[in-house]
Short mmCIF file of C-alpha atoms in Angstrom, two decimals:
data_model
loop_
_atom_site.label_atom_id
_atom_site.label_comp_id
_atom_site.label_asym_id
_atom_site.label_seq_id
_atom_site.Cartn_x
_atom_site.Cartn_y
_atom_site.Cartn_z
CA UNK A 1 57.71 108.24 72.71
CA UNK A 2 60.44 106.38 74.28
CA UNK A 3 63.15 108.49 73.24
CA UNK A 4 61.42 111.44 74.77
CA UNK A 5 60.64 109.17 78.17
CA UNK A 6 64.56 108.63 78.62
CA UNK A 7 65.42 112.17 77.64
CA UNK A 8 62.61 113.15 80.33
CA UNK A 9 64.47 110.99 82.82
CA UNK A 10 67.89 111.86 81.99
CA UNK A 11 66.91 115.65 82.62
CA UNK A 12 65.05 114.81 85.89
CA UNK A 13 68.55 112.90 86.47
CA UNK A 14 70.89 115.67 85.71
CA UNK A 15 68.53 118.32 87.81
CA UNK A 16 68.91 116.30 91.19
CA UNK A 17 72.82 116.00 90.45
CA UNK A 18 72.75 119.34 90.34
CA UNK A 19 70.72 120.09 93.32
CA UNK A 20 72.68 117.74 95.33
CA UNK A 21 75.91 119.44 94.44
CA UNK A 22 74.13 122.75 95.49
CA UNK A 23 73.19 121.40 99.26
CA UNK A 24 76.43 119.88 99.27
CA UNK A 25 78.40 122.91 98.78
CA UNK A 26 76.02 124.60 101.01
CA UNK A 27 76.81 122.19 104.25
CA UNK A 28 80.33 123.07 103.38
CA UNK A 29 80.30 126.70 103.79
CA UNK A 30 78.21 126.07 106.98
CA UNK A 31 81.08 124.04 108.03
CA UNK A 32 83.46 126.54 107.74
CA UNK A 33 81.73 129.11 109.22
CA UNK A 34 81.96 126.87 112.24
CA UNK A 35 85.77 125.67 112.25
CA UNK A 36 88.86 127.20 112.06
CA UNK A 37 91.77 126.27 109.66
CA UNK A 38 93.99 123.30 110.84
CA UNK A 39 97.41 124.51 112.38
CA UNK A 40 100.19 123.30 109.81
CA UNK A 41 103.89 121.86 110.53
CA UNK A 42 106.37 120.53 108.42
CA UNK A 43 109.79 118.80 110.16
CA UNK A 44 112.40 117.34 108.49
CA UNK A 45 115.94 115.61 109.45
CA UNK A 46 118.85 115.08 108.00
CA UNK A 47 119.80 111.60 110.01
CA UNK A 48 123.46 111.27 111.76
CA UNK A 49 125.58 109.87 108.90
CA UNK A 50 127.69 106.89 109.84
CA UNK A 51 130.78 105.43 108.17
CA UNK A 52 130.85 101.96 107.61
CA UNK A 53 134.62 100.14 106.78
CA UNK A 54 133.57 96.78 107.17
CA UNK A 55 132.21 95.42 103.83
CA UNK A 56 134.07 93.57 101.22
CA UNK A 57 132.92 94.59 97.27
CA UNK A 58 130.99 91.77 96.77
CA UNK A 59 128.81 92.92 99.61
CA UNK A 60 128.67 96.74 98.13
CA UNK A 61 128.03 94.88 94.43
CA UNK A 62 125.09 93.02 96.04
CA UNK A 63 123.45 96.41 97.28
CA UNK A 64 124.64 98.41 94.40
CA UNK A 65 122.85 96.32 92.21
CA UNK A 66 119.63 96.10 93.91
CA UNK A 67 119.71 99.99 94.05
CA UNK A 68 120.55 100.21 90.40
CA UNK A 69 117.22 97.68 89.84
CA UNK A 70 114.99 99.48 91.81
CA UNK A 71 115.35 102.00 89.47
CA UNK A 72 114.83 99.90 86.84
CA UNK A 73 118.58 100.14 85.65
CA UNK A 74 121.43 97.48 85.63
CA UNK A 75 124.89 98.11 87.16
CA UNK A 76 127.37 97.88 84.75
CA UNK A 77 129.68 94.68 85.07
CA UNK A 78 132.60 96.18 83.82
CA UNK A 79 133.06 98.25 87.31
CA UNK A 80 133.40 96.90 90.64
CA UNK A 81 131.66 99.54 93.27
CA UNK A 82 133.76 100.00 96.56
CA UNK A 83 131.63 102.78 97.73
CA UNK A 84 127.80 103.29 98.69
CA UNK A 85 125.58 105.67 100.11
CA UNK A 86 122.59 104.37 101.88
CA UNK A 87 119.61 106.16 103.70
CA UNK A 88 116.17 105.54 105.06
CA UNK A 89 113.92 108.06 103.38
CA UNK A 90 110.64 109.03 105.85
CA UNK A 91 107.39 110.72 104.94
CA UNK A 92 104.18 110.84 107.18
CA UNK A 93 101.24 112.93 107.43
CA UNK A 94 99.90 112.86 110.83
CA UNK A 95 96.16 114.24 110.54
CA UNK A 96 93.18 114.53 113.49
CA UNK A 97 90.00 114.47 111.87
CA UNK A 98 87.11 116.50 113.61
CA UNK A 99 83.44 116.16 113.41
CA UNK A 100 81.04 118.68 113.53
CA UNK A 101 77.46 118.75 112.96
CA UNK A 102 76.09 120.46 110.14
CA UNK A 103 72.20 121.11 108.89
CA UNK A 104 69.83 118.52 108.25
CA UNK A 105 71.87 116.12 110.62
CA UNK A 106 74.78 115.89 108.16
CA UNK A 107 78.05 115.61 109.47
CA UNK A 108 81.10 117.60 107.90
CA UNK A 109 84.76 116.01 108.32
CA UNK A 110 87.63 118.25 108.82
CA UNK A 111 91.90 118.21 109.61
CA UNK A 112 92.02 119.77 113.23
CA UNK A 113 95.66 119.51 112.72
CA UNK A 114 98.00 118.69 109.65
CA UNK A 115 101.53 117.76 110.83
CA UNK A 116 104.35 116.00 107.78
CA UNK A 117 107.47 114.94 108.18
CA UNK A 118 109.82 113.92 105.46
CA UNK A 119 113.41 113.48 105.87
CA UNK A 120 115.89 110.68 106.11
CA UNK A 121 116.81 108.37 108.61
CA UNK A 122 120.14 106.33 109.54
CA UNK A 123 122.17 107.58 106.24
CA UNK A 124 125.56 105.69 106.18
CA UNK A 125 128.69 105.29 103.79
CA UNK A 126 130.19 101.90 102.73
CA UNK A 127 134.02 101.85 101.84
CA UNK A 128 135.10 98.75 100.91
CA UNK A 129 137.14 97.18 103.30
CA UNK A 130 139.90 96.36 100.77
CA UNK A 131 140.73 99.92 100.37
CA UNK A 132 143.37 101.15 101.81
CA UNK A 133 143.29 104.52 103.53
CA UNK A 134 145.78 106.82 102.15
CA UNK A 135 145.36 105.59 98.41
CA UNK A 136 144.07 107.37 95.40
CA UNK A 137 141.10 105.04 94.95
CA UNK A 138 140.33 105.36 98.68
CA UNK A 139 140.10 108.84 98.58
CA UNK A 140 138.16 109.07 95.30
CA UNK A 141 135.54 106.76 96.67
CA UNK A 142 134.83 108.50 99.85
CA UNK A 143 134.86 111.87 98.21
CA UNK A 144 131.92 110.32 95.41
CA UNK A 145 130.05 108.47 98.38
CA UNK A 146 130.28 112.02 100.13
CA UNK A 147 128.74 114.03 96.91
CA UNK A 148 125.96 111.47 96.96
CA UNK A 149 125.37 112.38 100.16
CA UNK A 150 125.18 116.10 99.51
CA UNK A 151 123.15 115.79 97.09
CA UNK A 152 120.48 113.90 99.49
CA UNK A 153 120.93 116.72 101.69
CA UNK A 154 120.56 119.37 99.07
CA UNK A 155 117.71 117.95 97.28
CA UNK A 156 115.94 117.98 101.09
CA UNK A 157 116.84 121.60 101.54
CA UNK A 158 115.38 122.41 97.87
CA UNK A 159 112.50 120.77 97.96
CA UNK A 160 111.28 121.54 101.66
CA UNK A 161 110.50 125.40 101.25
CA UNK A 162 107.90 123.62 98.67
CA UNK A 163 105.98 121.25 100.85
CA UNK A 164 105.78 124.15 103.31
CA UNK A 165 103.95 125.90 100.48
CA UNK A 166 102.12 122.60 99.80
CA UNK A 167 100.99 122.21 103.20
CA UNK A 168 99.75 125.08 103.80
CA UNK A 169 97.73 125.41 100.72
CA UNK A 170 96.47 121.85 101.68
CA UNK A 171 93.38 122.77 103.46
CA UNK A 172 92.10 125.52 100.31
CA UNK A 173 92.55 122.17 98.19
CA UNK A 174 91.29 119.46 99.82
CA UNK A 175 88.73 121.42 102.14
CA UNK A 176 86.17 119.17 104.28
CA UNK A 177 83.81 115.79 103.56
CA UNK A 178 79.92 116.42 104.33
CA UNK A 179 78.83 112.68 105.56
CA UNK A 180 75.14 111.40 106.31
CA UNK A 181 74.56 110.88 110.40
CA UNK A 182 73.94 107.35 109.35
CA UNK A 183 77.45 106.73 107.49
CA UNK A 184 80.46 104.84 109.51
CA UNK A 185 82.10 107.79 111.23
CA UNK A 186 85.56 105.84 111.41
CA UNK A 187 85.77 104.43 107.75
CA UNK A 188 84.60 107.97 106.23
CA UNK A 189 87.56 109.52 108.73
CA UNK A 190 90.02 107.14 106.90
CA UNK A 191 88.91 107.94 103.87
CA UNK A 192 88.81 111.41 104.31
CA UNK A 193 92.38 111.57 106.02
CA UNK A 194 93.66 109.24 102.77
CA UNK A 195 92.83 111.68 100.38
CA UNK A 196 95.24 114.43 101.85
CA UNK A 197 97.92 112.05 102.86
CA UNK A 198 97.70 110.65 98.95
CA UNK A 199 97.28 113.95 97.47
CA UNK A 200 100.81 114.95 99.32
CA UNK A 201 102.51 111.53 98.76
CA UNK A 202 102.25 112.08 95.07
CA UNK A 203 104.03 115.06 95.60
CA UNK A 204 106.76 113.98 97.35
CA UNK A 205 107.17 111.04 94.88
CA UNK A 206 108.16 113.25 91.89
CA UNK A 207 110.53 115.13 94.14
CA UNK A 208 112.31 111.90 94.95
CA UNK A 209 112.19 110.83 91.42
CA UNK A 210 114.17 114.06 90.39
CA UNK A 211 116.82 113.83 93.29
CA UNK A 212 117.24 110.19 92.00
CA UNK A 213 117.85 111.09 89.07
CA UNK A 214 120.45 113.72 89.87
CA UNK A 215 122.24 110.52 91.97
CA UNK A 216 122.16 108.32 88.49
CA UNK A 217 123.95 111.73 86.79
CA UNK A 218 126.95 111.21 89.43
CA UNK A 219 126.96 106.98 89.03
CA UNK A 220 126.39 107.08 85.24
CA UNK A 221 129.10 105.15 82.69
CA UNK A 222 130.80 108.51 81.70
CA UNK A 223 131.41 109.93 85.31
CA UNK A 224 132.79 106.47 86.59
CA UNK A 225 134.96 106.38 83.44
CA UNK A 226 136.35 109.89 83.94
CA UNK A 227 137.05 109.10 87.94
CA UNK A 228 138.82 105.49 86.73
CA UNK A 229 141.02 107.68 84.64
CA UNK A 230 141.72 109.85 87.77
CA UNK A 231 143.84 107.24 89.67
CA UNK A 232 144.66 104.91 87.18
CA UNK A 233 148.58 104.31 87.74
CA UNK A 234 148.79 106.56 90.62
CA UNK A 235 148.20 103.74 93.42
CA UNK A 236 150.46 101.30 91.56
CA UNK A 237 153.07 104.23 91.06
CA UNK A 238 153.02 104.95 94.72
CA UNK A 239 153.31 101.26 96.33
CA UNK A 240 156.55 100.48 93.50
#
């Protein structure tokens, strides 16, 4: 008998699961009958790029290698960096969360507006300030620092026509949150507004994960071999 009591149970279970994920759905499709679709921007910048010539190589090692170990790497000892490229990367979602009242005093939660930015913010070159301009190695240095920077700025460009496609799908995704009239308005709203800034966070992550990794292709062993090679003699040639 008690194996058909907790079978009896688990079925009553399962049928009000399923009941409440039919009123559920229902409150949402009165919701949108009664909203429109959030207006959708996406801005971007590219920062004004500065030059900086005031840095010795220790200082440039010192950042090069925290870079290197934020991607879990370690900067080889056998080179000594006298160039880097540094930006600020920014991402925000900026989301107003309506209200609107729904059957059965329920309350449905929906974007009014969905506005991201991503971009990058005070971008600047390093040359070390024991370069000399003129020389092979200064050249070389500011022309690598200069592809890393391109590459920043291409990656941006690439990957922007997809968040516009991201962001406007957003809504058909994530759609709207039915509450009870007796939940916290304010901590549902956070919630709510969470779950769309997370779900296009995650995004943006991988995207920055694979324009990292095209920077590691220009600083890996073999490229900063092959550019060694390119001026090796031709500075000490030149001053003789």
């Amino acid at each position: 008998m008690k194996k058909v009591f907790f079978t009896l149970i688990f079925l009553l279970g399962f049928v009000n699961l399923v009941n409440a994920d039919e009123n559920i759905k229902r409150y949402e499709e009165e919701c949108l009958s009664l909203i429109e679709k959030p207006s959708v921007s996406v801005s971007s910048s590219y920062g004004k790029l500065r030059y900086n010539y005031s840095k010795d190589s220790s200082f440039l090692r010192k950042e090069t290698e925290k870079k290197f170990a934020e991607r879990g790497l370690e900067y080889p000892k056998e080179f000594e960096p006298m160039g880097l490229t540094q930006i600020q990367e920014g991402f925000e979602v900026k989301m107003n969360v309506g209200t609107v009242s729904v059957s059965h005093g329920k309350q449905c939660l929906y974007p009014e507006n969905i506005d991201i930015f991503w971009g990058y913010y005070l971008p600047v070159i390093y040359i070390a300030k024991e370069l000399a301009e003129g020389t092979c190695l200064y050249d070389l240095t500011l022309r690598h620092e200069k592809v890393h920077m391109r590459i920043y700025i291409e990656g941006l460009d690439y990957y922007l026509p997809k968040l516009k496609v991201v962001a406007d799908s957003l809504f058909d995704k994530k759609g709207v949150k039915i509450i009870d009239k007796n939940q916290d308005l304010e901590s549902s709203a956070k919630e709510f507004n969470e779950g769309y800034v997370r779900y296009v966070e995650n995004i943006v992550k991988e995207w920055h994960k694979e324009i990292e990794a095209e920077q590691m292709e220009l600083d890996s062993i073999n490229n900063y071999i092959l550019e060694a090679k390119i001026c090796a003699g031709i500075d000490n040639f030149s001053e003789d």
